[in-house]
mmCIF file of C-alpha atoms in Angstrom:
data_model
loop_
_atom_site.group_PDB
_atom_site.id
_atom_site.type_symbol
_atom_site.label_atom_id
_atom_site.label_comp_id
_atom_site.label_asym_id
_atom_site.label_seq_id
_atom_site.Cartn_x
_atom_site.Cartn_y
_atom_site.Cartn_z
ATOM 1 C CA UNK A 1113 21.573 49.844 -45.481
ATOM 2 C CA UNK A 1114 22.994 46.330 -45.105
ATOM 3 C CA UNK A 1115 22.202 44.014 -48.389
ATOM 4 C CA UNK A 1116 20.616 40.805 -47.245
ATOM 5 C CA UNK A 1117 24.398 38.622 -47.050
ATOM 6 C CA UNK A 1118 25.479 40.817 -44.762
ATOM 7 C CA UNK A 1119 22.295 40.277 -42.410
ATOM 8 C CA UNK A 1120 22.798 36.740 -42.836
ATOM 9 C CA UNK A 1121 26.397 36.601 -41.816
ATOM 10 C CA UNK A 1122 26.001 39.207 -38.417
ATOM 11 C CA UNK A 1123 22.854 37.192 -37.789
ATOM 12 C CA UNK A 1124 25.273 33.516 -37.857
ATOM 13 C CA UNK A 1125 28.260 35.279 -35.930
ATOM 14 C CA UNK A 1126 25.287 36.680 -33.229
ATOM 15 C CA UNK A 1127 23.760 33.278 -32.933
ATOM 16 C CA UNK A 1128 27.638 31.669 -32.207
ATOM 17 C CA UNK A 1129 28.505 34.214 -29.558
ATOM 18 C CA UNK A 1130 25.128 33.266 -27.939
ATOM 19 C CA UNK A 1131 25.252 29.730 -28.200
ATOM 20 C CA UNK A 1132 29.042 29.619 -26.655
ATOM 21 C CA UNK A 1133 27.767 31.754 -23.671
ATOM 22 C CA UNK A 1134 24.800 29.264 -22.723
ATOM 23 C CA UNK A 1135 27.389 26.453 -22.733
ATOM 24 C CA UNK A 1136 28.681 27.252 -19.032
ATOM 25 C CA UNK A 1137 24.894 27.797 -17.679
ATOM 26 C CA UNK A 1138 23.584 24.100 -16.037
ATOM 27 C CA UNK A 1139 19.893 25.231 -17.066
ATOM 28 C CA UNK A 1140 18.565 23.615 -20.376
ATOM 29 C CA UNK A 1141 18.270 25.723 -23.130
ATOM 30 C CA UNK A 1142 16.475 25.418 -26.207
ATOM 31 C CA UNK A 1143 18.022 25.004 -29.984
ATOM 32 C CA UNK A 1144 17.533 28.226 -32.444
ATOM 33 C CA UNK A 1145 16.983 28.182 -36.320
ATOM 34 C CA UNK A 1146 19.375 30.724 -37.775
ATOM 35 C CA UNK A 1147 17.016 32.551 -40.864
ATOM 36 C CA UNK A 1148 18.479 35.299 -43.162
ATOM 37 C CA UNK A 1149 15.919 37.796 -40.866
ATOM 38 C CA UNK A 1150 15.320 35.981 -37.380
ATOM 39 C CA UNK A 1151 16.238 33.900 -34.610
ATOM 40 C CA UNK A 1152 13.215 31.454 -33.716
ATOM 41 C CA UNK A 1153 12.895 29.735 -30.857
ATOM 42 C CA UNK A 1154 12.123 25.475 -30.932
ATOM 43 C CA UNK A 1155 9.947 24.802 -27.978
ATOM 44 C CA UNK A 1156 11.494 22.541 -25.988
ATOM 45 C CA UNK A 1157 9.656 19.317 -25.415
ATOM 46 C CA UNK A 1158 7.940 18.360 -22.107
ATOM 47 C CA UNK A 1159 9.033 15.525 -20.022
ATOM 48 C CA UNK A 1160 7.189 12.458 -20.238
ATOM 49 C CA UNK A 1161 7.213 10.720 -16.787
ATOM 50 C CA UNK A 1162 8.651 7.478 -16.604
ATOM 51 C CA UNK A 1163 6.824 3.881 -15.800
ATOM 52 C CA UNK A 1164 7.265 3.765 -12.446
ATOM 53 C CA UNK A 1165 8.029 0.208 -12.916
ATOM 54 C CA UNK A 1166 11.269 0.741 -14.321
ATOM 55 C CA UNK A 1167 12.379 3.614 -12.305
ATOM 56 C CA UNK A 1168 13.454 3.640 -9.150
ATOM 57 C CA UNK A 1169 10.246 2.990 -6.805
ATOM 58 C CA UNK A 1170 10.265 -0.054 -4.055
ATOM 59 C CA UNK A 1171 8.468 -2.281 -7.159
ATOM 60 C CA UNK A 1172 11.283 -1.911 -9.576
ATOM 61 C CA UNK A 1173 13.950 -2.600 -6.643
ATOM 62 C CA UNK A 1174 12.220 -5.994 -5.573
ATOM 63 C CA UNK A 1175 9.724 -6.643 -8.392
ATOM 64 C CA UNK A 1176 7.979 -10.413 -7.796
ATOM 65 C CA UNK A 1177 7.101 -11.355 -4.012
ATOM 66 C CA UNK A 1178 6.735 -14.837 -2.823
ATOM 67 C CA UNK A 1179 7.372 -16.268 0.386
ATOM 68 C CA UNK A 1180 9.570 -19.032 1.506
ATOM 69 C CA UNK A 1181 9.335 -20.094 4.804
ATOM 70 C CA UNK A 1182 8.321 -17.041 7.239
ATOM 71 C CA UNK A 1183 9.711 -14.499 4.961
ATOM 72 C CA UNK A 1184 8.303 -12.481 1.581
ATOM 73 C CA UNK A 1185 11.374 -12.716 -0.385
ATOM 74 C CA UNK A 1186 11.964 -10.070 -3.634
ATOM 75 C CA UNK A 1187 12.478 -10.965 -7.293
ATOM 76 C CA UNK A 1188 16.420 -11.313 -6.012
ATOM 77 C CA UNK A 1189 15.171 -13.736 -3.068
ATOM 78 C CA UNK A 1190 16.510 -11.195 -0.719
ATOM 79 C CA UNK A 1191 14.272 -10.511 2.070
ATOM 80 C CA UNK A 1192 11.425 -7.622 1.936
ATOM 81 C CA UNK A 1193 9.813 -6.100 5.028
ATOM 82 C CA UNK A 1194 7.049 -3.827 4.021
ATOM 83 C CA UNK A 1195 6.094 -0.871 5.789
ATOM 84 C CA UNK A 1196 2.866 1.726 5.319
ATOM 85 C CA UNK A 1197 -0.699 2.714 5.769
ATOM 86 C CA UNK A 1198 -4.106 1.443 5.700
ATOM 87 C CA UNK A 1199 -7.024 3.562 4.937
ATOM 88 C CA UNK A 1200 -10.696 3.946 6.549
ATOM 89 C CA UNK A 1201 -13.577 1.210 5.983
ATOM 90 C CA UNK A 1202 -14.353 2.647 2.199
ATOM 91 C CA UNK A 1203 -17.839 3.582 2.846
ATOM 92 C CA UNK A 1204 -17.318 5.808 5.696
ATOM 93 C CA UNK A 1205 -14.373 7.481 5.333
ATOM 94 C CA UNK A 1206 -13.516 7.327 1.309
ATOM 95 C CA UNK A 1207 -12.671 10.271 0.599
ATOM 96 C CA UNK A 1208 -9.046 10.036 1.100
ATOM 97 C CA UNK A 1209 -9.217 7.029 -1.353
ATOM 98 C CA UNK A 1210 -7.047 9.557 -3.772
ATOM 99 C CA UNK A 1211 -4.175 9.742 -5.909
ATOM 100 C CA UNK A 1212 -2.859 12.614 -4.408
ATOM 101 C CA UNK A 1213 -3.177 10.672 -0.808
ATOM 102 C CA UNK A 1214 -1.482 7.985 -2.385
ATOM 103 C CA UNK A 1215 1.265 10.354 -3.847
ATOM 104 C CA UNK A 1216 1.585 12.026 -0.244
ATOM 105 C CA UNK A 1217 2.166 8.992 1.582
ATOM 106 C CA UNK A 1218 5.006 7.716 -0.583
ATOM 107 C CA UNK A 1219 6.866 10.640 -1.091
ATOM 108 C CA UNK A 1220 6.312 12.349 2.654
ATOM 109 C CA UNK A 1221 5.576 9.101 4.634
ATOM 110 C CA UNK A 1222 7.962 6.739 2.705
ATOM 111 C CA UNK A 1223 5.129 4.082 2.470
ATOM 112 C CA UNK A 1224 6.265 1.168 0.427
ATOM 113 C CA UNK A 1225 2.526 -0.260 0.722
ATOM 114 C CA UNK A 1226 -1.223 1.017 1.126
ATOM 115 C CA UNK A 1227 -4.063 -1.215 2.202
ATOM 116 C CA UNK A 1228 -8.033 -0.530 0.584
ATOM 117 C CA UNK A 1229 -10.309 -1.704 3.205
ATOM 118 C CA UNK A 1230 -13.028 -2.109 0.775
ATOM 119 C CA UNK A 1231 -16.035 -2.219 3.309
ATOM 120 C CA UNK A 1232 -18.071 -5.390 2.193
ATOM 121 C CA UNK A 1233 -21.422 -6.119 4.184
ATOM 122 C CA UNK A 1234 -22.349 -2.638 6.322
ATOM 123 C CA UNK A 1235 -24.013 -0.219 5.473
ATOM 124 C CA UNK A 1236 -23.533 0.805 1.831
ATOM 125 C CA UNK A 1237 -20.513 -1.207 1.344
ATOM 126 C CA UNK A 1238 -19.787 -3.504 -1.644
ATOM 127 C CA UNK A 1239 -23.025 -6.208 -0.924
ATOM 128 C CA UNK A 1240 -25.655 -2.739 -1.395
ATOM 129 C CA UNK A 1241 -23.390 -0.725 -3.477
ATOM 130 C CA UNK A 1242 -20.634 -2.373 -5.355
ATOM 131 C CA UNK A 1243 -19.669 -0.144 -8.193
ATOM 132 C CA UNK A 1244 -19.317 2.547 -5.940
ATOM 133 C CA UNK A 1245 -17.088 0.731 -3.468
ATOM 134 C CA UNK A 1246 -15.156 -1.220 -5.640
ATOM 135 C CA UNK A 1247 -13.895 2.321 -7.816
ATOM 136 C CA UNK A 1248 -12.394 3.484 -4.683
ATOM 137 C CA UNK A 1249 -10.506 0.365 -4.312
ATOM 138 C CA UNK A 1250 -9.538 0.562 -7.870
ATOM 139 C CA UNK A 1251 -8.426 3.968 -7.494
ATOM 140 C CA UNK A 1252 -6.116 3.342 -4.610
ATOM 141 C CA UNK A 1253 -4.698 0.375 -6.828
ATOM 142 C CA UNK A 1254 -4.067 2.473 -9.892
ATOM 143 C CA UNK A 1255 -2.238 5.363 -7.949
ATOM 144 C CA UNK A 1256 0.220 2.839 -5.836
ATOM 145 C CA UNK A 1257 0.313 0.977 -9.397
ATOM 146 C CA UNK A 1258 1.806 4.631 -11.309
ATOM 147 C CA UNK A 1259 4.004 5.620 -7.663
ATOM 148 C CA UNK A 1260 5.726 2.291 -8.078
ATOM 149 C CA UNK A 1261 4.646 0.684 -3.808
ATOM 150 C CA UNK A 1262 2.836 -2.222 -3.263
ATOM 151 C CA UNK A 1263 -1.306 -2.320 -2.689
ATOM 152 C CA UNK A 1264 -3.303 -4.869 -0.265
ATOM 153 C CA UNK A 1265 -6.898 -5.709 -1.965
ATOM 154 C CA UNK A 1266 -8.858 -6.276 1.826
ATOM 155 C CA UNK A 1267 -12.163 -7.651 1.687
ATOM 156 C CA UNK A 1268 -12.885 -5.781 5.064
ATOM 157 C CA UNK A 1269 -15.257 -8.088 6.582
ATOM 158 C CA UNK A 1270 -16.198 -9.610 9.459
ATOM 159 C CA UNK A 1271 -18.974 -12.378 8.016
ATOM 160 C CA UNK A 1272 -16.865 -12.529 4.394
ATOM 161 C CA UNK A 1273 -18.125 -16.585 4.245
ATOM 162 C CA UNK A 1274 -21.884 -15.479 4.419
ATOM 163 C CA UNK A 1275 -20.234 -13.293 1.104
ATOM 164 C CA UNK A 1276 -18.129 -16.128 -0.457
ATOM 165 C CA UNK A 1277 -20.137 -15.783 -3.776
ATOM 166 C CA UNK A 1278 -19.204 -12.166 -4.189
ATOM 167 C CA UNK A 1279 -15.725 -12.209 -2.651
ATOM 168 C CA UNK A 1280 -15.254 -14.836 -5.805
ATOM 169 C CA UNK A 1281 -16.549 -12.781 -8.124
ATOM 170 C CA UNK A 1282 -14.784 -9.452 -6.510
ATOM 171 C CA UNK A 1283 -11.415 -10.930 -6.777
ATOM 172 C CA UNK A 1284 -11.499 -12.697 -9.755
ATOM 173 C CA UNK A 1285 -12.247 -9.124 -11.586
ATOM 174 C CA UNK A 1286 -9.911 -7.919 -9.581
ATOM 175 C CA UNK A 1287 -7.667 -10.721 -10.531
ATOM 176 C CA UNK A 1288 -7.851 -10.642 -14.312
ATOM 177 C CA UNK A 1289 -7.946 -6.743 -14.066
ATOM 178 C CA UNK A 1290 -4.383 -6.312 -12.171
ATOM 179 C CA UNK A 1291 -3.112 -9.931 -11.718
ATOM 180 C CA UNK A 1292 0.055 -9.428 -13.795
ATOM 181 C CA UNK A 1293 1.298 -6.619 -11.657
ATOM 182 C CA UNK A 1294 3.653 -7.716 -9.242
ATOM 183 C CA UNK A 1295 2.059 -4.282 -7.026
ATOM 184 C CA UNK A 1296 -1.306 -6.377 -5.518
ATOM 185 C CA UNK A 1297 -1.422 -8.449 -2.795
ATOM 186 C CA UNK A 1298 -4.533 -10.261 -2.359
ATOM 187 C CA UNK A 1299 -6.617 -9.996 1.457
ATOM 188 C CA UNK A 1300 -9.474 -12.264 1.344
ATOM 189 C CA UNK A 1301 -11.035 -11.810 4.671
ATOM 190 C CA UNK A 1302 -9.425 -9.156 6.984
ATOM 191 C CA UNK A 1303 -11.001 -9.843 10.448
ATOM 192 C CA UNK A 1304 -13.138 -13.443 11.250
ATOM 193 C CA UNK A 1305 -14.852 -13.637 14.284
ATOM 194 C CA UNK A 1306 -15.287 -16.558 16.509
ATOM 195 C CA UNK A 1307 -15.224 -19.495 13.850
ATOM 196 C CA UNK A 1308 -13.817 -22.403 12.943
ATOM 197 C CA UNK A 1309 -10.221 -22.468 11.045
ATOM 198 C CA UNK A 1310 -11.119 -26.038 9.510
ATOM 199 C CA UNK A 1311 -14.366 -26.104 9.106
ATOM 200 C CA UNK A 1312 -15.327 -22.551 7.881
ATOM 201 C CA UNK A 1313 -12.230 -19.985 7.529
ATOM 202 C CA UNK A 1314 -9.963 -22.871 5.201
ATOM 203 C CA UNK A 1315 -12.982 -23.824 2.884
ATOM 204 C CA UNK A 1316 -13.739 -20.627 2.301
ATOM 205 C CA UNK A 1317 -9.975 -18.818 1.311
ATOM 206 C CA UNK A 1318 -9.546 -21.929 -0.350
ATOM 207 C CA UNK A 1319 -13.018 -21.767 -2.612
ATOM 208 C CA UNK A 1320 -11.767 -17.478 -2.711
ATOM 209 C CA UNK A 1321 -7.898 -18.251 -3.504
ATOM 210 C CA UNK A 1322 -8.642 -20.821 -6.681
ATOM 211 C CA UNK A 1323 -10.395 -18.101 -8.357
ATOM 212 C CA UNK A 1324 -7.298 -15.728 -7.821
ATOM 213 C CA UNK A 1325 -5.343 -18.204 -9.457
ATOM 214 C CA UNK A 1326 -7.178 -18.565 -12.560
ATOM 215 C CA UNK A 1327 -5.433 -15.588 -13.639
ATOM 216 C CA UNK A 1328 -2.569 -14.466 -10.928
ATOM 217 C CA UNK A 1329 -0.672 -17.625 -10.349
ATOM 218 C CA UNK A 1330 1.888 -16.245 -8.211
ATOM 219 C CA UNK A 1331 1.168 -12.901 -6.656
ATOM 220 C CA UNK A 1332 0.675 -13.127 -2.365
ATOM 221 C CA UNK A 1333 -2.459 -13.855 -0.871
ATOM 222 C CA UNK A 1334 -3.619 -13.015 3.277
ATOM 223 C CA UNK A 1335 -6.038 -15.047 4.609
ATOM 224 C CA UNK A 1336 -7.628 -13.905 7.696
ATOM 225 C CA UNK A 1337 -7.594 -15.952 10.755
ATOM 226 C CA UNK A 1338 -9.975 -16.794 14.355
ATOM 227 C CA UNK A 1339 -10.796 -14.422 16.595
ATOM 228 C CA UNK A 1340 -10.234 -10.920 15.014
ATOM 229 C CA UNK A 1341 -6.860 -12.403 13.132
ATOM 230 C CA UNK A 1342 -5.213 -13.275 16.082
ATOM 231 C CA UNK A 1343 -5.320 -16.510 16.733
ATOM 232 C CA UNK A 1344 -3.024 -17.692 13.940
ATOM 233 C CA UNK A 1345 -1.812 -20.684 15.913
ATOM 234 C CA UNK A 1346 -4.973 -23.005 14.267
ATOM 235 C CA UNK A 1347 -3.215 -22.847 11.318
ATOM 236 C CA UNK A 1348 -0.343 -24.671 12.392
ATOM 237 C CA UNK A 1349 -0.940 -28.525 10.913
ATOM 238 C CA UNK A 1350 -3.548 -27.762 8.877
ATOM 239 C CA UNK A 1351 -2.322 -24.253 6.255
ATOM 240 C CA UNK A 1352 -3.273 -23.922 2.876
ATOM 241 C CA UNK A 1353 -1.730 -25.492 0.162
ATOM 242 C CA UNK A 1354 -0.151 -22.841 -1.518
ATOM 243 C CA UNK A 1355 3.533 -21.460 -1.172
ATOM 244 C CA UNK A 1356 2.172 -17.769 -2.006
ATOM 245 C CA UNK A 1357 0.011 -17.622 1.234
ATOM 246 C CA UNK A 1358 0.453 -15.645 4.433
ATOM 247 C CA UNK A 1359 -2.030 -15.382 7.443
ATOM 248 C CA UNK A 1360 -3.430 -12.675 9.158
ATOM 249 C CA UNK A 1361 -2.415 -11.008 12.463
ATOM 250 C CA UNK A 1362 -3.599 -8.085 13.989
ATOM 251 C CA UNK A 1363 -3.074 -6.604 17.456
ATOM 252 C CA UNK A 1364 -3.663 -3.269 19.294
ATOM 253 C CA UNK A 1365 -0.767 -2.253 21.244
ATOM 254 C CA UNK A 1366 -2.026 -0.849 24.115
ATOM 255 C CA UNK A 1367 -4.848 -4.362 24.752
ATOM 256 C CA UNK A 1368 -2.645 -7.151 22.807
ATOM 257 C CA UNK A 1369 1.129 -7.264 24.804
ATOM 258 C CA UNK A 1370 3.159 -10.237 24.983
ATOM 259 C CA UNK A 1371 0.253 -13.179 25.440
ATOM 260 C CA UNK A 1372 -0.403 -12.351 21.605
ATOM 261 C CA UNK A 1373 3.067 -12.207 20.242
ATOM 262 C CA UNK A 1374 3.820 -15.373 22.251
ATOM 263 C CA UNK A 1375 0.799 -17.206 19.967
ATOM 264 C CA UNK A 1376 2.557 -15.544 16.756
ATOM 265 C CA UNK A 1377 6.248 -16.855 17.810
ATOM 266 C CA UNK A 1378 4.574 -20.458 18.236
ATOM 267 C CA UNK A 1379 2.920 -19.841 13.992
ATOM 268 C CA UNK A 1380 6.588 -18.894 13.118
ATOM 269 C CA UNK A 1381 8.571 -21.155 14.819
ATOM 270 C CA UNK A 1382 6.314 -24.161 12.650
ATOM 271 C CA UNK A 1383 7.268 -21.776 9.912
ATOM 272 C CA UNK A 1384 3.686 -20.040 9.126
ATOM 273 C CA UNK A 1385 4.184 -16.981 7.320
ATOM 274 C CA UNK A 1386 2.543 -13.978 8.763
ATOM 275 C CA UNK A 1387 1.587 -10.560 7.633
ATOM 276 C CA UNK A 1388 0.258 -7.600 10.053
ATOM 277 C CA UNK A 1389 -2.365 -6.196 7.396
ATOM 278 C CA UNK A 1390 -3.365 -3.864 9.994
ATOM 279 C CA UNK A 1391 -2.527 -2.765 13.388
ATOM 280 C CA UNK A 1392 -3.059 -0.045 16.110
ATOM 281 C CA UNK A 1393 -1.318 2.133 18.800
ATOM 282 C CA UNK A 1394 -4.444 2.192 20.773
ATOM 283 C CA UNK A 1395 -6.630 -0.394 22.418
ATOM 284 C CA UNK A 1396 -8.675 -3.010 20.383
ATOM 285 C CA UNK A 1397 -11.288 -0.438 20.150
ATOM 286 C CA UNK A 1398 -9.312 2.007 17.829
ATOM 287 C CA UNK A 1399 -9.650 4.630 20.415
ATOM 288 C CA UNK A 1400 -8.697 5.014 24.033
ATOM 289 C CA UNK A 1401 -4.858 5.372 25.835
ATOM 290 C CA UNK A 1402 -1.946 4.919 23.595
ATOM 291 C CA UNK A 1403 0.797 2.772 25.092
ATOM 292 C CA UNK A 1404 3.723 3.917 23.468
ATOM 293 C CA UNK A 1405 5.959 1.099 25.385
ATOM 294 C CA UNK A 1406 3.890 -1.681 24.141
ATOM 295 C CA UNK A 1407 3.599 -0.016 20.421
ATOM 296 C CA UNK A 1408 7.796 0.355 20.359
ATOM 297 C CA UNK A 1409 7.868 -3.242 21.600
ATOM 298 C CA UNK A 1410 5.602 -4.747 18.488
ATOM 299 C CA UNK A 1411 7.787 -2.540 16.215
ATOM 300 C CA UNK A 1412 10.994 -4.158 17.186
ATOM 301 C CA UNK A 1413 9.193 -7.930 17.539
ATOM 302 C CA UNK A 1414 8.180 -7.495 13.542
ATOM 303 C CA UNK A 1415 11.282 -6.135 12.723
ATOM 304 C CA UNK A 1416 13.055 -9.266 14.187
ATOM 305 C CA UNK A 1417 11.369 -11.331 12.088
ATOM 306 C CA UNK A 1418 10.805 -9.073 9.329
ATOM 307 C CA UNK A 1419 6.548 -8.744 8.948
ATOM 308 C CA UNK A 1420 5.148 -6.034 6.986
ATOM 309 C CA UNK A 1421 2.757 -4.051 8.257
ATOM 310 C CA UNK A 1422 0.131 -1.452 7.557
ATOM 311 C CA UNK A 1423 -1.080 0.867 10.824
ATOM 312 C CA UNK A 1424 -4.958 1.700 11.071
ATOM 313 C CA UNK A 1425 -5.902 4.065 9.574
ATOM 314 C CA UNK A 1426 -5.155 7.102 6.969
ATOM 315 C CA UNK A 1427 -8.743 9.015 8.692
ATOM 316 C CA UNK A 1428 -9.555 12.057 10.153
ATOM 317 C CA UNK A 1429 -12.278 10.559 12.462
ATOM 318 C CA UNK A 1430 -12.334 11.863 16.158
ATOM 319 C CA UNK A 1431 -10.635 8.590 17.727
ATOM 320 C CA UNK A 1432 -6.732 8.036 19.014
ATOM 321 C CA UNK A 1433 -6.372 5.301 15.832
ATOM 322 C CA UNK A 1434 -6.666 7.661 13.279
ATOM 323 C CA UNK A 1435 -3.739 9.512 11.863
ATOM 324 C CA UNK A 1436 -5.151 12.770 11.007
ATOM 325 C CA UNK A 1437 -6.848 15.317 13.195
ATOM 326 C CA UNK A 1438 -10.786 15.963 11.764
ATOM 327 C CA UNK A 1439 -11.377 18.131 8.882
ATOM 328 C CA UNK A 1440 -7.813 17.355 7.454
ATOM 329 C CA UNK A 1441 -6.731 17.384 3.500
ATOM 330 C CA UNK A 1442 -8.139 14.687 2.009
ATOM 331 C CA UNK A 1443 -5.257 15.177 -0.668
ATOM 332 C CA UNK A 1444 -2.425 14.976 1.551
ATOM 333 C CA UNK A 1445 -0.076 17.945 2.071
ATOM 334 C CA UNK A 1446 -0.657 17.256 5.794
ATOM 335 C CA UNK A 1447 1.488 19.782 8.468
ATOM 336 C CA UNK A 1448 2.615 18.371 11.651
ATOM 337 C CA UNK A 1449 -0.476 19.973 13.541
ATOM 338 C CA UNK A 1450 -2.489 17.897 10.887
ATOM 339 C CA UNK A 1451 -1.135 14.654 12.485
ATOM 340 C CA UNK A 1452 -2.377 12.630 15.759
ATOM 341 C CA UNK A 1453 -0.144 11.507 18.338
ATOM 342 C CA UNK A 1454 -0.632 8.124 16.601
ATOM 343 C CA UNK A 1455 -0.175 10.122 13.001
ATOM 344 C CA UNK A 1456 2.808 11.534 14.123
ATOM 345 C CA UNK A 1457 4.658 8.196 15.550
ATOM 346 C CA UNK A 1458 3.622 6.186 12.668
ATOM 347 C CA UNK A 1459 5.037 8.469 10.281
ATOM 348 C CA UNK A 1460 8.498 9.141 12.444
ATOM 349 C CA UNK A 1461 8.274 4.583 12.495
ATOM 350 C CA UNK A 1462 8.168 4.827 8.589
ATOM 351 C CA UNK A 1463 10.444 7.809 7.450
ATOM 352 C CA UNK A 1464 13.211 6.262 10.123
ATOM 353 C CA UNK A 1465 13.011 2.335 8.588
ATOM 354 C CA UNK A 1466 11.788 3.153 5.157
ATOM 355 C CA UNK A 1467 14.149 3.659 2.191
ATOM 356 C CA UNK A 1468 13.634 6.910 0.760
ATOM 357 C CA UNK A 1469 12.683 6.389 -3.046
#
């Protein structure tokens, strides 16, 4: 029988041979405690995910928006065209408000921005059923917040100044809640209808925007413009006076061609900024023939002048606008044969101009 120093000193010489073995191996392993009767194992510790702030996400790369001119420029003034998805109204298709869709559409889709259309006046939106509502939103903002891309707040109205009162109150919580986060971009009214830019629109982002301000001083604000936000030539002569504002166009490819992009050359050449919050490949109704001509032609008209853009919509309703086919994940993890011809050349759009972070 061995005494109890010679256990001790095969133990050591065991526990060397081991440990110079495991040096060539590229897989971690874990430290031992050399006893006089056992080798114990240390657990090793688990990683502890980084902020995505300070790791490499789209945020961390450009940090701070603000626009000069036309253009959002970055933290490093260098110029920032952001690319992604919008989801459903909130009340009728919320379910894919999720992390996990959040998660799926960086990593998979390469989205460096998602859009909450909070629904505000229809049926069970925010005016009947705030709390409700306004978690999804929240949720969308905390997951882009943790994946490091860029969130639009929308107030997805079409009557937001009958709602000015609560579209105050909504984004000032909103405001004081996520304000120092350079993630949130601010829109105030996504679609107005027939009224008019000095008289109703102005007053109202202004009386909206001064509330913002009270607590973000600096991060971008959308304001929503005439006619379905297209007709974002009224704001020329008469914009809002503040240097962190853009304004509001939307088009569907296959009814708004070059008529529309004319009007939004004529806002840029008198140097209004503007930011496609949402867009489709299909006609103005979200549904119907999908003119992939005119869609490829909008693509390389925003390019050239570098406006983000989110498409319509992260849903699995039965119409050509949506991206999903019905009855899809509402946690991402989509297939191919998940994906509507829209789906499918949105996605192809973002994974071929999107950095991959």
């Amino acid at each position: 029988m061995f005494k109890k120093y010679e256990v001790t000193i095969i133990v050591f010489l065991i526990s060397i041979i081991l440990l110079s073995c495991g040096t060539s191996n590229t897989e971690s392993t874990s430290p031992v405690i050399v006893t006089e009767t056992s080798v114990e194992e240390i657990p090793t510790t688990p990683t502890v995910p980084t902020d995505p702030n300070t790791d490499d996400t789209v945020v961390s790369l450009h940090g701070q928006l603000h626009i000069e001119g036309t253009k959002i420029l970055d933290q490093n003034n260098n110029e920032v065209q952001l690319r992604g998805m919008s989801f459903f109204w909130s009340q009728w298709i919320g379910e894919f408000y999720t992390p996990q869709t959040v998660l799926w559409l960086k990593e998979d889709w390469q989205c460096t921005i998602v859009r909450a259309a909070m629904a505000v006046e229809d049926s069970e939106g925010y005016i009947t059923n705030p709390e409700t509502e306004k978690n999804k939103v929240f949720t969308v903002i905390d997951a882009a917040i943790a994946e490091g891309i860029y969130v639009i707040v929308d107030w997805h109205s079409h009557h937001a100044e009958d709602y000015e009162e609560q579209a105050t109150t909504f984004f000032s919580e909103v405001a004081q809640k996520y304000g120092d986060r350079p993630n949130i971009i601010y829109e105030i009214y996504n679609e107005p209808l027939d009224v008019s830019w000095d008289n109703v629109l102005k007053p109202y982002h202004e009386a909206v925007l001064a509330e913002i301000r009270k607590y973000d001083p600096d991060n971008i604000v959308v304001c929503g413009t005439r006619n379905w936000s297209q007709n974002v030539d009224d704001v020329i002569g008469n914009e809002i006076d503040d240097e962190n504002v853009a304004y509001t166009l939307h088009y569907y490819a296959t009814t708004h061609k070059q008529e529309l992009r004319d009007t939004a050359q004529e806002a840029l050449d008198n140097n209004i900024a503007l930011f496609v919050t949402e867009f489709g490949t299909t006609d103005a109704s979200g549904d119907g023939f999908i003119d992939i001509q005119e869609a490829n032609t909008w693509w390389e008209f925003l390019d050239e002048n570098k406006i983000s853009w989110c498409n319509w919509s992260i849903a699995d309703k039965d119409e050509s606008s949506a991206a999903l086919i019905p009855n899809s994940s509402t946690t991402g993890n989509w297939n191919a044969s998940d994906l509507t011809q829209s789906g499918t050349m949105v996605r192809e759009e973002l994974k071929s101009k999107n950095p991959q972070f």
